[in-house]
PDB file of C-alpha atoms (C1' of nucleotides) in Angstrom:
ATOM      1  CA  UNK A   1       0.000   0.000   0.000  1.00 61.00           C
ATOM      2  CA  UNK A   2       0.743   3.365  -0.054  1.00 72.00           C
ATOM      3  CA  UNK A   3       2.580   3.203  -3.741  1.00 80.00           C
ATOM      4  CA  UNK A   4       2.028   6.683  -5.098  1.00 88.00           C
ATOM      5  CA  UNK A   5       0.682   6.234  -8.452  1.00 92.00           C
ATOM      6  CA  UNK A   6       0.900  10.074  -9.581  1.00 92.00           C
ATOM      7  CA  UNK A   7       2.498   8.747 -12.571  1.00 91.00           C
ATOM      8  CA  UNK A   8      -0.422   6.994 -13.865  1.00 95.00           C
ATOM      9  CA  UNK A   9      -2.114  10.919 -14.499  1.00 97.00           C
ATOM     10  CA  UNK A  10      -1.324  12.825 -17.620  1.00 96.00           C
ATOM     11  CA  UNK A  11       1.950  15.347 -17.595  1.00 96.00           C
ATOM     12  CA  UNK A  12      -0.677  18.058 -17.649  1.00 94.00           C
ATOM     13  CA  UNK A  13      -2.052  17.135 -14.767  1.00 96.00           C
ATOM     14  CA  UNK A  14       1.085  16.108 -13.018  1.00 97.00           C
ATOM     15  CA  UNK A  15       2.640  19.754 -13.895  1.00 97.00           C
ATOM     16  CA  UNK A  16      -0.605  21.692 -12.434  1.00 97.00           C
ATOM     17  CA  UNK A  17      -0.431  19.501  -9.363  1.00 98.00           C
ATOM     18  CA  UNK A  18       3.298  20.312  -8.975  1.00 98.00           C
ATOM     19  CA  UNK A  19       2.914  23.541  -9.471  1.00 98.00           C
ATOM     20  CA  UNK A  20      -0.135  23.987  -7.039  1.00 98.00           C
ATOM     21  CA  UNK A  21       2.175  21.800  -4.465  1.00 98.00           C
ATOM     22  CA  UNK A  22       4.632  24.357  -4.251  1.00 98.00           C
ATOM     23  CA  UNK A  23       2.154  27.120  -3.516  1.00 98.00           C
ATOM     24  CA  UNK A  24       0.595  24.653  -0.842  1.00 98.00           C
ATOM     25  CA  UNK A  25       2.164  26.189   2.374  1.00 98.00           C
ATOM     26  CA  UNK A  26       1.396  29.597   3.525  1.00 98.00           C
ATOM     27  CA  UNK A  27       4.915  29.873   4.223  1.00 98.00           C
ATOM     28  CA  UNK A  28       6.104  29.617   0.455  1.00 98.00           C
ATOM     29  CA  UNK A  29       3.138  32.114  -0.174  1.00 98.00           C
ATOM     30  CA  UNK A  30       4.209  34.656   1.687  1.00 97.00           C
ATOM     31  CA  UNK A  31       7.797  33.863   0.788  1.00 97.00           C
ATOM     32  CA  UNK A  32       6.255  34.788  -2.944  1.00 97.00           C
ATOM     33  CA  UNK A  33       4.574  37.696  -1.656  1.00 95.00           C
ATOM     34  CA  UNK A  34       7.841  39.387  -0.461  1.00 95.00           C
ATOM     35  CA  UNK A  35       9.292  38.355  -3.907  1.00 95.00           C
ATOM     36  CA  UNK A  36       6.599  40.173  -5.758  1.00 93.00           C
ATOM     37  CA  UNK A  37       6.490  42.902  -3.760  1.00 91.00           C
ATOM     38  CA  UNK A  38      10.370  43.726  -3.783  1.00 90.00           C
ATOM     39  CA  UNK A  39      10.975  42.192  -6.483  1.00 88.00           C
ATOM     40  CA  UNK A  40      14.079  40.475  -5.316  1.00 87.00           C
ATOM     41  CA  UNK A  41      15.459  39.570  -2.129  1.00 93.00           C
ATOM     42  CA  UNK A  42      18.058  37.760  -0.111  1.00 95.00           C
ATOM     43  CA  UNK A  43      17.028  34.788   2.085  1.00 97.00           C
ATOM     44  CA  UNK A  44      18.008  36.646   5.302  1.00 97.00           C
ATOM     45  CA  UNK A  45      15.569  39.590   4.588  1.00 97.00           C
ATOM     46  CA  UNK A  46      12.832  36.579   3.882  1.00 98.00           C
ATOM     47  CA  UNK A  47      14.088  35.091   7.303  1.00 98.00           C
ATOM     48  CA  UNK A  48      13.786  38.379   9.088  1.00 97.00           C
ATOM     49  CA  UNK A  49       9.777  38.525   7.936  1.00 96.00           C
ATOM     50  CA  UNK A  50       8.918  34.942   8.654  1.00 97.00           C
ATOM     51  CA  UNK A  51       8.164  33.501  11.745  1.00 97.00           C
ATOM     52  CA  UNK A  52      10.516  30.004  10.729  1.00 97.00           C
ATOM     53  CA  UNK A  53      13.719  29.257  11.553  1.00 97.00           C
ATOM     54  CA  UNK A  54      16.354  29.794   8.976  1.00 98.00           C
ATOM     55  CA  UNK A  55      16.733  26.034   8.399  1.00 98.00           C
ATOM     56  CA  UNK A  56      13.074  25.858   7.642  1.00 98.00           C
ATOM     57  CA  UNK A  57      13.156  28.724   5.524  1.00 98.00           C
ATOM     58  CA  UNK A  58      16.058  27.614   3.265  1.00 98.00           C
ATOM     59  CA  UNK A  59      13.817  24.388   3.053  1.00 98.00           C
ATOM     60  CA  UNK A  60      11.128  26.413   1.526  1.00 98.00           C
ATOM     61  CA  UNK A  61      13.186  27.914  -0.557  1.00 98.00           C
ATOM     62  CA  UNK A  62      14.737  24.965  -1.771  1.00 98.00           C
ATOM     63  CA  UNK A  63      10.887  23.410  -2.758  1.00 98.00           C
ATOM     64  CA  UNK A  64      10.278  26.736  -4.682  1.00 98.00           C
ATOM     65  CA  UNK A  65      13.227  26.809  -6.763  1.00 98.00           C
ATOM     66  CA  UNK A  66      12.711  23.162  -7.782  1.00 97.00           C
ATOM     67  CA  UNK A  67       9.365  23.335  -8.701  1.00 98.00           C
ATOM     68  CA  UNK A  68      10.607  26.667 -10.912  1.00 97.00           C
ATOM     69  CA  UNK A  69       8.722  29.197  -8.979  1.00 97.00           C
ATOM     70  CA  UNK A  70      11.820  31.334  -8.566  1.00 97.00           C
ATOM     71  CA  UNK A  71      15.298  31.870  -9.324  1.00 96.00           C
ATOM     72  CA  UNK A  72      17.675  32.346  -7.402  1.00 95.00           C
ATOM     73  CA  UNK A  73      21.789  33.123  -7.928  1.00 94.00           C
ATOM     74  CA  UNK A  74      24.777  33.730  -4.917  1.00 92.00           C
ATOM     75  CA  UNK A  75      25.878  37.234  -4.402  1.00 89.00           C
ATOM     76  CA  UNK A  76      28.794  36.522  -2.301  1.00 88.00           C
ATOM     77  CA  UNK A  77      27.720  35.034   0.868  1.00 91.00           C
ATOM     78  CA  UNK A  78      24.221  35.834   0.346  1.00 95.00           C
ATOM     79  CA  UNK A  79      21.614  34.402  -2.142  1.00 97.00           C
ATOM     80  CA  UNK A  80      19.472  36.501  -4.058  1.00 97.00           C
ATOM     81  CA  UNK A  81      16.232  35.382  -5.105  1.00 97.00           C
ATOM     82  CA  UNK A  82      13.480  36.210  -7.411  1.00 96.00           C
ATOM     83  CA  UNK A  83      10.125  35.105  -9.068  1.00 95.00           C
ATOM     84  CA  UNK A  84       9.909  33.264 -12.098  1.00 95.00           C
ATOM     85  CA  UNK A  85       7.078  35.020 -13.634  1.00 93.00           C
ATOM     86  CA  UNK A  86       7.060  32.780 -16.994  1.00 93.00           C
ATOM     87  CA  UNK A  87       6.078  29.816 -14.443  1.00 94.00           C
ATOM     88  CA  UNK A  88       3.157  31.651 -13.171  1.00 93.00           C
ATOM     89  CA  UNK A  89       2.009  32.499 -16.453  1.00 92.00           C
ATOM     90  CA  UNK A  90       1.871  28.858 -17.411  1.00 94.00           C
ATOM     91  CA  UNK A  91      -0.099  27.746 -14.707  1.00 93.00           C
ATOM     92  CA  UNK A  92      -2.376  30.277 -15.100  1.00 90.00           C
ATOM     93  CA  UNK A  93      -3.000  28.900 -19.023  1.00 90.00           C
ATOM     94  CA  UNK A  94      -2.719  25.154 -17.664  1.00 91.00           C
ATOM     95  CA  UNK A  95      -5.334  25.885 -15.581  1.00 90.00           C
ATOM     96  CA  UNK A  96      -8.004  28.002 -17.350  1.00 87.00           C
ATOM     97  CA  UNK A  97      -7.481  25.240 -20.013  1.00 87.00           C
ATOM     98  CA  UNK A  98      -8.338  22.642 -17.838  1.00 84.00           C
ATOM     99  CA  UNK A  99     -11.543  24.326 -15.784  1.00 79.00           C
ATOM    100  CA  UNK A 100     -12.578  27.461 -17.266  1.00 68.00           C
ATOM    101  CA  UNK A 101     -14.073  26.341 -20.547  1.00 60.00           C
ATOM    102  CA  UNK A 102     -17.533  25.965 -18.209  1.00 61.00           C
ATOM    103  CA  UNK A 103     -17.481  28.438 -16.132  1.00 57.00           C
ATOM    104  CA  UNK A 104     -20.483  30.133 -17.571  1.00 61.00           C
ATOM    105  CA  UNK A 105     -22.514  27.665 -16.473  1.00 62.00           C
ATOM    106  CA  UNK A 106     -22.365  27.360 -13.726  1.00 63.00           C
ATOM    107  CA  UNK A 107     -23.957  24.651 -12.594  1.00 65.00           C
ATOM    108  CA  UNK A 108     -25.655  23.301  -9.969  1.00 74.00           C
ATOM    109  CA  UNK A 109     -25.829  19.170  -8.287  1.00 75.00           C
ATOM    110  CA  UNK A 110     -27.768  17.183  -9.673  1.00 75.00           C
TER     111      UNK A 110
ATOM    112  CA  UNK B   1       9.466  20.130  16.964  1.00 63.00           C
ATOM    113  CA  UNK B   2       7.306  19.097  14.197  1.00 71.00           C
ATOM    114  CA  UNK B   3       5.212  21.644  15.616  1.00 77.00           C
ATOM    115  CA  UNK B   4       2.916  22.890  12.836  1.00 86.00           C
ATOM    116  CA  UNK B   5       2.667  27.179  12.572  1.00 89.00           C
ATOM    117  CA  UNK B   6       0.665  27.485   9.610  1.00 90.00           C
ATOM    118  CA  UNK B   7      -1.739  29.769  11.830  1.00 89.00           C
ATOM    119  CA  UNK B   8       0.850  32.263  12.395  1.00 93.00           C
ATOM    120  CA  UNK B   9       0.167  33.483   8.653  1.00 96.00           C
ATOM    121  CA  UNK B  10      -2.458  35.822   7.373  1.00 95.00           C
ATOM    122  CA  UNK B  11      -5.610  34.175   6.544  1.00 95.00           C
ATOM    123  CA  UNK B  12      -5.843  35.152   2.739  1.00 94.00           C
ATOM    124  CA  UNK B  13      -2.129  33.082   2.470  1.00 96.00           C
ATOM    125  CA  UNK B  14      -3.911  30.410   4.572  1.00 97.00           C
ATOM    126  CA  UNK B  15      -6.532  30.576   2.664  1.00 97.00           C
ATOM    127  CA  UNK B  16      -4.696  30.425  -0.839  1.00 97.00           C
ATOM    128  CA  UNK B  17      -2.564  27.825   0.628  1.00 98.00           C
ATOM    129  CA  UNK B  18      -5.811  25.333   1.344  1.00 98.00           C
ATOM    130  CA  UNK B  19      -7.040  26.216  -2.110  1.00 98.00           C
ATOM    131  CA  UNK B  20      -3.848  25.216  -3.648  1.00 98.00           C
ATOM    132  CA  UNK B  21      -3.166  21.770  -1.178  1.00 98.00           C
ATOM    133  CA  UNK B  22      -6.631  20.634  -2.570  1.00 98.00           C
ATOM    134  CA  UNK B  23      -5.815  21.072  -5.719  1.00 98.00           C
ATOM    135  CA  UNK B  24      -1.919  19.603  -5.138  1.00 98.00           C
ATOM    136  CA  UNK B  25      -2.799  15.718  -6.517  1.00 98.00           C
ATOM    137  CA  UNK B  26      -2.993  15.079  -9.957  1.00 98.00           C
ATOM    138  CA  UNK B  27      -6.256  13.078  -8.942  1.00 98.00           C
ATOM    139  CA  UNK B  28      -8.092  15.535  -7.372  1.00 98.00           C
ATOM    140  CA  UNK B  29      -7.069  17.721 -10.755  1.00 98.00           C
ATOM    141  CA  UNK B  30      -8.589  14.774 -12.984  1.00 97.00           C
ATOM    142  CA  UNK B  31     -11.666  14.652 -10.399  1.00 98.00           C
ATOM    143  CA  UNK B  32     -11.916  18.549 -11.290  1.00 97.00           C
ATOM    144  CA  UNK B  33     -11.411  18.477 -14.746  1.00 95.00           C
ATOM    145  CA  UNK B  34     -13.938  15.508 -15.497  1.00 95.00           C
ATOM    146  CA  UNK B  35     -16.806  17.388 -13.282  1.00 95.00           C
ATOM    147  CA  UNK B  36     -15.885  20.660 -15.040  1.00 93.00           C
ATOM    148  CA  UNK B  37     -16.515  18.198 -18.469  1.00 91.00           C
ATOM    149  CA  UNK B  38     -18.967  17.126 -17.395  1.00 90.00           C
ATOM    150  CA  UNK B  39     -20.646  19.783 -15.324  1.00 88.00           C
ATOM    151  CA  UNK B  40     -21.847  17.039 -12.749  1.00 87.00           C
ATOM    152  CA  UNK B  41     -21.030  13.451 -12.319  1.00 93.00           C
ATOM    153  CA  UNK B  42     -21.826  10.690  -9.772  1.00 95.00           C
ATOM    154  CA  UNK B  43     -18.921   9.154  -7.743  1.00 97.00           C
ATOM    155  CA  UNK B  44     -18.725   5.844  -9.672  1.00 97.00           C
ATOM    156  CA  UNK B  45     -18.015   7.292 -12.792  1.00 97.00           C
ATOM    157  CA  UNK B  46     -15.016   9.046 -11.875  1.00 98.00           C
ATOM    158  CA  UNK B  47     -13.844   5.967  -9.973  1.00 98.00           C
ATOM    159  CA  UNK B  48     -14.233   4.116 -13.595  1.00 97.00           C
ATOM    160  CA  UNK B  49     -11.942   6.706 -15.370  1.00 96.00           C
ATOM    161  CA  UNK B  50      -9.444   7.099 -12.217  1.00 98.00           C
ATOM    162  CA  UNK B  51      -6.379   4.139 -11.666  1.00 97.00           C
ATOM    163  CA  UNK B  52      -7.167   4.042  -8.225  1.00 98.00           C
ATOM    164  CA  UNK B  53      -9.829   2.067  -6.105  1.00 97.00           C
ATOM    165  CA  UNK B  54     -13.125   3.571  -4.729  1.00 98.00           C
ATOM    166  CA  UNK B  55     -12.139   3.950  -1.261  1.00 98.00           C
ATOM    167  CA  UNK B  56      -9.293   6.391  -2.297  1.00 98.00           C
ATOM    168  CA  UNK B  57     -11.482   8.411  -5.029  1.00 98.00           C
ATOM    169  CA  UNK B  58     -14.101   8.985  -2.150  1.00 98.00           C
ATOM    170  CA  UNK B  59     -11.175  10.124   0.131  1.00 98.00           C
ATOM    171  CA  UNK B  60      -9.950  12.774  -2.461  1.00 98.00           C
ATOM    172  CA  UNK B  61     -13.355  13.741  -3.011  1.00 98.00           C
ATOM    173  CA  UNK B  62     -14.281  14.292   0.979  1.00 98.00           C
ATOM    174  CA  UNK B  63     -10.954  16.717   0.590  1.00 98.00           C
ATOM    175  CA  UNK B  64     -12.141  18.241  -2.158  1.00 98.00           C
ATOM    176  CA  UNK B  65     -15.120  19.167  -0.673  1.00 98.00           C
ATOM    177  CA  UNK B  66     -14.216  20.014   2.693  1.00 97.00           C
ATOM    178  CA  UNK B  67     -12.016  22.594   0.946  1.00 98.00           C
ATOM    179  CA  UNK B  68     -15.066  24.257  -0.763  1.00 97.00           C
ATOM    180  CA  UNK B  69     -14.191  23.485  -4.126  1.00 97.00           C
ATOM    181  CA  UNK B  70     -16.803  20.772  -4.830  1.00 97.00           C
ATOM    182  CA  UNK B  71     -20.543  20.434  -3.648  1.00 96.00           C
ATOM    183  CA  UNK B  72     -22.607  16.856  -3.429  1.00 95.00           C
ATOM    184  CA  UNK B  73     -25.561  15.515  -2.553  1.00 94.00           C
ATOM    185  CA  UNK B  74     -26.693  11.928  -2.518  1.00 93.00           C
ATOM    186  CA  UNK B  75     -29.512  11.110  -4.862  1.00 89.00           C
ATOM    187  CA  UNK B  76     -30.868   7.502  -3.428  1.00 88.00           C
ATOM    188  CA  UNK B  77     -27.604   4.990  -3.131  1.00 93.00           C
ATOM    189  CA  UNK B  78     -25.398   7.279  -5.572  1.00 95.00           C
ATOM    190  CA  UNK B  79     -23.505  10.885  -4.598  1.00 97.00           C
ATOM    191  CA  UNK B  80     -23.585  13.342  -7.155  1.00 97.00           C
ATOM    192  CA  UNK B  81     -20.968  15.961  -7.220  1.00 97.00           C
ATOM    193  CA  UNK B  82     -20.422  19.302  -8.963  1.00 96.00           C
ATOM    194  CA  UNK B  83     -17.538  22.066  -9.137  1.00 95.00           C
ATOM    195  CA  UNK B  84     -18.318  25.055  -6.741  1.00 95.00           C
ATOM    196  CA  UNK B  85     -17.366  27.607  -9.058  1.00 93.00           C
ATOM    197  CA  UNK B  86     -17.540  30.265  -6.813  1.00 93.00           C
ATOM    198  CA  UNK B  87     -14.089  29.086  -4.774  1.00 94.00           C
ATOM    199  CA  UNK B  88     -12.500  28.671  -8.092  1.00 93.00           C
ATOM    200  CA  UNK B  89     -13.463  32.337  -8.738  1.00 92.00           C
ATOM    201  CA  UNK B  90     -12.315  33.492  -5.350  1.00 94.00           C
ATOM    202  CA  UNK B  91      -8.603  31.882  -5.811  1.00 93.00           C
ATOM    203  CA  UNK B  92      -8.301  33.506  -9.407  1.00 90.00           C
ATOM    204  CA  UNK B  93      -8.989  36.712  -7.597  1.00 90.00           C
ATOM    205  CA  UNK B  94      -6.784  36.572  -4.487  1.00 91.00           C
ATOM    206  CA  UNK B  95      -4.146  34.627  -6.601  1.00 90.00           C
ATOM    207  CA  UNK B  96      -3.975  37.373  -8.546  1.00 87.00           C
ATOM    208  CA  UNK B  97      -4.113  40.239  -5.869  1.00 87.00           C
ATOM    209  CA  UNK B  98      -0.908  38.770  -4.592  1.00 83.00           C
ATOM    210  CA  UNK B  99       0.843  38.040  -7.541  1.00 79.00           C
ATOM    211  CA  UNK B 100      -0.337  39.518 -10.861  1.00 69.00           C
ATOM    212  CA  UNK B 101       1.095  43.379  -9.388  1.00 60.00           C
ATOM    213  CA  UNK B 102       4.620  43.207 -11.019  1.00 62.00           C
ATOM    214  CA  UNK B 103       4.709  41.004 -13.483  1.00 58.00           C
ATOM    215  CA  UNK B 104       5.241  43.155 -16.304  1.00 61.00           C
ATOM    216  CA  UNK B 105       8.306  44.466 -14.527  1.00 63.00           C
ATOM    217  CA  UNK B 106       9.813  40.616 -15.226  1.00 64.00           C
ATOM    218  CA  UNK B 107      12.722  41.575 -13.562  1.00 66.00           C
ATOM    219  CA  UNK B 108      15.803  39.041 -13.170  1.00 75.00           C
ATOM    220  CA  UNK B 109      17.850  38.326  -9.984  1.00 76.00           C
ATOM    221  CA  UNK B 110      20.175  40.642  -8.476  1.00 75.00           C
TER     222      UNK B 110
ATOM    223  C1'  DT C   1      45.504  33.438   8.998  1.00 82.03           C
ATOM    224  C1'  DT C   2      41.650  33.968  11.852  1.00 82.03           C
ATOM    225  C1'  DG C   3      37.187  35.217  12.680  1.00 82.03           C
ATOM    226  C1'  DT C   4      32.456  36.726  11.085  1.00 82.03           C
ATOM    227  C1'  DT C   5      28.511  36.527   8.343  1.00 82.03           C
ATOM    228  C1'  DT C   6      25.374  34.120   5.565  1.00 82.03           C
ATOM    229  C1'  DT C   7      23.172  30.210   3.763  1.00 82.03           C
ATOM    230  C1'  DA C   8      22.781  25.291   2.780  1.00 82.03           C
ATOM    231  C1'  DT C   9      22.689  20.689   4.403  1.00 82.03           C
ATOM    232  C1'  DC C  10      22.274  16.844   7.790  1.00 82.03           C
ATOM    233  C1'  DG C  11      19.939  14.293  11.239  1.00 82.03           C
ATOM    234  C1'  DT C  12      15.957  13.743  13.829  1.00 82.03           C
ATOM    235  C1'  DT C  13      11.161  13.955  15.434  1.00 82.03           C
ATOM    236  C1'  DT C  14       6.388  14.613  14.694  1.00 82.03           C
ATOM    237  C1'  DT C  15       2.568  15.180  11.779  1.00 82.03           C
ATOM    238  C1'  DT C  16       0.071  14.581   7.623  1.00 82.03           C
ATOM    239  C1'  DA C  17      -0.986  12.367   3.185  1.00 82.03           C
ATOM    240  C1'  DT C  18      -1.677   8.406   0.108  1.00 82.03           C
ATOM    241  C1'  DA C  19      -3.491   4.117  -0.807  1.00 82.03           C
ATOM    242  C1'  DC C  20      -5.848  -0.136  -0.176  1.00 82.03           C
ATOM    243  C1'  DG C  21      -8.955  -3.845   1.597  1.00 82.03           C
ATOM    244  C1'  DA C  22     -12.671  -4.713   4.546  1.00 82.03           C
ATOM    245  C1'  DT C  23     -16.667  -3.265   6.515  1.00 82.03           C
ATOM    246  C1'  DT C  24     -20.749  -0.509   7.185  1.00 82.03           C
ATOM    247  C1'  DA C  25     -24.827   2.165   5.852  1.00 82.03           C
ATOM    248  C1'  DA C  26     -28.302   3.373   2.814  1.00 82.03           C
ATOM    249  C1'  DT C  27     -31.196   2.895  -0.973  1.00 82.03           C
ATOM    250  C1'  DA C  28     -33.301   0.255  -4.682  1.00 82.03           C
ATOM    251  C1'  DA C  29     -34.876  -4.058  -6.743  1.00 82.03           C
ATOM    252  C1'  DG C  30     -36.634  -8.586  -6.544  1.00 82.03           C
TER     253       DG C  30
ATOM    254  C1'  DC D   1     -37.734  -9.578   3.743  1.00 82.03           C
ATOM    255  C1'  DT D   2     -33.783 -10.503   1.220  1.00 82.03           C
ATOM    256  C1'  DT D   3     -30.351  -9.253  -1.958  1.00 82.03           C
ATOM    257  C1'  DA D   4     -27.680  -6.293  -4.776  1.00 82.03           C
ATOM    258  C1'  DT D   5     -25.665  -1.732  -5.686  1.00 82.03           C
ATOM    259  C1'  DT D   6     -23.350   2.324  -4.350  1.00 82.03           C
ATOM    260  C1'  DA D   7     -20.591   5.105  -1.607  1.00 82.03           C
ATOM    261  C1'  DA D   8     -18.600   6.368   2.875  1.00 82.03           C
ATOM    262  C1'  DT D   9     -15.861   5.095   6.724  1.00 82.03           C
ATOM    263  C1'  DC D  10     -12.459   2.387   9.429  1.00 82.03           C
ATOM    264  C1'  DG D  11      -8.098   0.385  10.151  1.00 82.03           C
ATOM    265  C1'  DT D  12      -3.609   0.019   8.701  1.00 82.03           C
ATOM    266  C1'  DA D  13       0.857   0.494   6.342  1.00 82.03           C
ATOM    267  C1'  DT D  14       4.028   3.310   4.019  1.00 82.03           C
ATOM    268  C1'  DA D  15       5.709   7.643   2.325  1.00 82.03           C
ATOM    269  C1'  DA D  16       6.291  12.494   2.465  1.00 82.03           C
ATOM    270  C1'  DA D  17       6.231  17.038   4.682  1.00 82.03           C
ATOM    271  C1'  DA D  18       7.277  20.389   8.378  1.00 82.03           C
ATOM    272  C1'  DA D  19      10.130  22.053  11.734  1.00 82.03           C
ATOM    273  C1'  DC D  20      14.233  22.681  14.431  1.00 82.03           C
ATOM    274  C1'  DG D  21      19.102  22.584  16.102  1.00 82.03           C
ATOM    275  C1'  DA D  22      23.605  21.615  14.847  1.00 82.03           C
ATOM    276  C1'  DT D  23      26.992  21.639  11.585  1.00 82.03           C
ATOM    277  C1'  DA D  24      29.367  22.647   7.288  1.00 82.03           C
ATOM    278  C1'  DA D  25      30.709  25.587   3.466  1.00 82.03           C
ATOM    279  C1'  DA D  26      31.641  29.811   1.253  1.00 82.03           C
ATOM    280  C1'  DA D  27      32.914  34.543   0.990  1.00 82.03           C
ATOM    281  C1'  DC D  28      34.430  38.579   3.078  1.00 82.03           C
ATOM    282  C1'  DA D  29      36.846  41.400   6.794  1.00 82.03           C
ATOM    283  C1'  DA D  30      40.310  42.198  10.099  1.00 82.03           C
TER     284       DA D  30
END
DNA sequence: TTGTTTTATCGTTTTTATACGATTAATAAG
DNA sequence: CTTATTAATCGTATAAAAACGATAAAACAA
């Protein structure tokens, strides 16, 4: 038991789920918000805002950059990080694809 | 440790971040994308086009709507189940709030 | 070189999620 | 009343996530 079977869904699928994953904390949301708001940022101004230790934080990090939510580069000893708008704009597509064709309608159970 | 502090965030990323956990499994995104086909649907025959077995279908579908983004109601031995297009409506909106502010500034890290 | 700052990683614990089979509950059909 | 159909729930096993402290690594400063 307990075999994951994600696989077994289409890539479209997969990729939405991924992407809505990474959003799935409030954490990494408000990690975004600071991003969009300031455009870019080093993790210890992130840390500063957050009420997470800075291990936890870097953890968060971590789960954004992988799933391609942001970018991030060193500046020396610090890391700078930013949003990666392009991803956003996919999901946004990916998803009205998927559930907005309806919408109109509206409907109701049953 | 371990100890959870998702409360310690501001209920609209709370509230963005339960949107986007229920939405965070490719087969809760195949649940929402055949009722959105399909406008409505009864529980069995999403559990025909799903690769899992009925007990877990009905478990992503309790999620689903305990997070407000399905409704159902039982008509005689079957449960019918629709998309509460409302939520989905709500999300767009305070998805966008956050997010949508800067993106044409597209800027790049440091 | 030595020390300081900054961030990532490691190890660990606790909690939550995923999945299934088995069972139960409720309705419909005979 | 009995039986079949349908879906929800229970129990359980495994996997993944969340959080922290401690440590390591890298760059800069003294």
């Amino acid at each position: 038991m307990a075999v994951h079977k994600k696989e077994e869904f289409s890539t479209k699928e997969q990729n939405l789920a991924a992407f809505a994953k990474a959003i799935s904390h409030p954490a990494r949301i408000a990690i975004l918000s600071v991003l969009a708001k300031r455009n870019q940022c080093i993790c210890g101004e992130i840390v500063e805002v957050l009420p997470l230790a800075q291990s936890t934080v870097s953890q968060h990090l971590k789960e954004l950059k992988n799933a391609g939510l942001i970018d991030g580069e060193t500046d020396g000893p610090r890391s700078c990080y930013c949003i990666n708008w392009k991803a956003f704009e996919k999901f946004n597509t990916d998803f009205n694809s998927l559930f907005e064709k309806l919408k109109e309608a509206n409907a109701k159970c049953c």
